[in-house]
GROMACS .gro file of C-alpha atoms in nm:
model
   66
    1MET     CA    1  -1.662  -1.675   1.098
    2THR     CA    2  -1.421  -1.410   0.969
    3VAL     CA    3  -1.386  -1.058   1.106
    4LEU     CA    4  -1.412  -0.804   0.824
    5LYS     CA    5  -1.155  -0.538   0.908
    6ASN     CA    6  -1.213  -0.180   0.792
    7ILE     CA    7  -1.569  -0.259   0.671
    8SER     CA    8  -1.819  -0.006   0.807
    9MET     CA    9  -2.130  -0.114   0.612
   10ILE     CA   10  -2.260  -0.408   0.410
   11LYS     CA   11  -2.540  -0.329   0.165
   12ASP     CA   12  -2.866  -0.501   0.259
   13GLU     CA   13  -2.965  -0.724  -0.032
   14GLY     CA   14  -3.271  -0.888   0.121
   15THR     CA   15  -3.341  -1.255   0.180
   16GLY     CA   16  -3.391  -1.347  -0.187
   17TYR     CA   17  -3.035  -1.247  -0.281
   18PHE     CA   18  -2.856  -1.539  -0.118
   19ASN     CA   19  -2.871  -1.907  -0.210
   20PHE     CA   20  -3.032  -2.107   0.073
   21LEU     CA   21  -2.759  -2.374   0.063
   22ASN     CA   22  -2.469  -2.127   0.040
   23GLU     CA   23  -2.548  -1.782   0.178
   24TYR     CA   24  -2.214  -1.646   0.052
   25SER     CA   25  -2.265  -1.755  -0.309
   26LYS     CA   26  -2.287  -1.393  -0.428
   27PRO     CA   27  -2.052  -1.102  -0.365
   28LEU     CA   28  -2.135  -0.829  -0.115
   29VAL     CA   29  -2.134  -0.454  -0.174
   30CYS     CA   30  -1.953  -0.289   0.118
   31ARG     CA   31  -1.827   0.047   0.238
   32ASN     CA   32  -1.492   0.065   0.412
   33SER     CA   33  -1.385   0.289   0.701
   34ASP     CA   34  -1.257   0.549   0.448
   35HIS     CA   35  -1.612   0.574   0.302
   36PHE     CA   36  -1.531   0.407  -0.032
   37TYR     CA   37  -1.739   0.128  -0.185
   38GLY     CA   38  -1.615  -0.205  -0.320
   39ILE     CA   39  -1.713  -0.572  -0.354
   40ILE     CA   40  -1.599  -0.859  -0.135
   41ASP     CA   41  -1.673  -1.229  -0.154
   42GLY     CA   42  -1.800  -1.448   0.130
   43LYS     CA   43  -1.447  -1.500   0.261
   44GLY     CA   44  -1.378  -1.126   0.280
   45THR     CA   45  -1.151  -1.121  -0.026
   46VAL     CA   46  -1.174  -0.796  -0.223
   47ILE     CA   47  -1.313  -0.861  -0.572
   48VAL     CA   48  -1.352  -0.495  -0.678
   49PRO     CA   49  -1.126  -0.244  -0.501
   50PHE     CA   50  -1.269   0.015  -0.264
   51ILE     CA   51  -1.232   0.317  -0.493
   52TYR     CA   52  -1.593   0.428  -0.551
   53GLU     CA   53  -1.722   0.733  -0.362
   54ASP     CA   54  -2.096   0.672  -0.397
   55ILE     CA   55  -2.323   0.371  -0.416
   56VAL     CA   56  -2.507   0.492  -0.731
   57THR     CA   57  -2.193   0.499  -0.946
   58PHE     CA   58  -2.075   0.179  -0.786
   59GLY     CA   59  -2.411   0.008  -0.840
   60ASN     CA   60  -2.401   0.084  -1.213
   61LEU     CA   61  -2.058  -0.080  -1.243
   62LYS     CA   62  -2.174  -0.381  -1.044
   63MET     CA   63  -2.450  -0.445  -1.296
   64LYS     CA   64  -2.195  -0.446  -1.581
   65LEU     CA   65  -1.992  -0.716  -1.406
   66TRP     CA   66  -2.271  -0.970  -1.436
   0.00000   0.00000   0.00000
């Protein structure tokens, strides 16, 4: 288990989001302690930097990544 430093919130994706065999198979939308949104992987590595101020704008970008 890894401690996620400076992460104040992880977006709830529901039980259907994760793969049963590997619950960290998809990235996680998070908010940091400075109230910016970004994406991390299951190991806590930043995939998309924490530069987004709201989840709506951030969510639209996330959809373009897939």
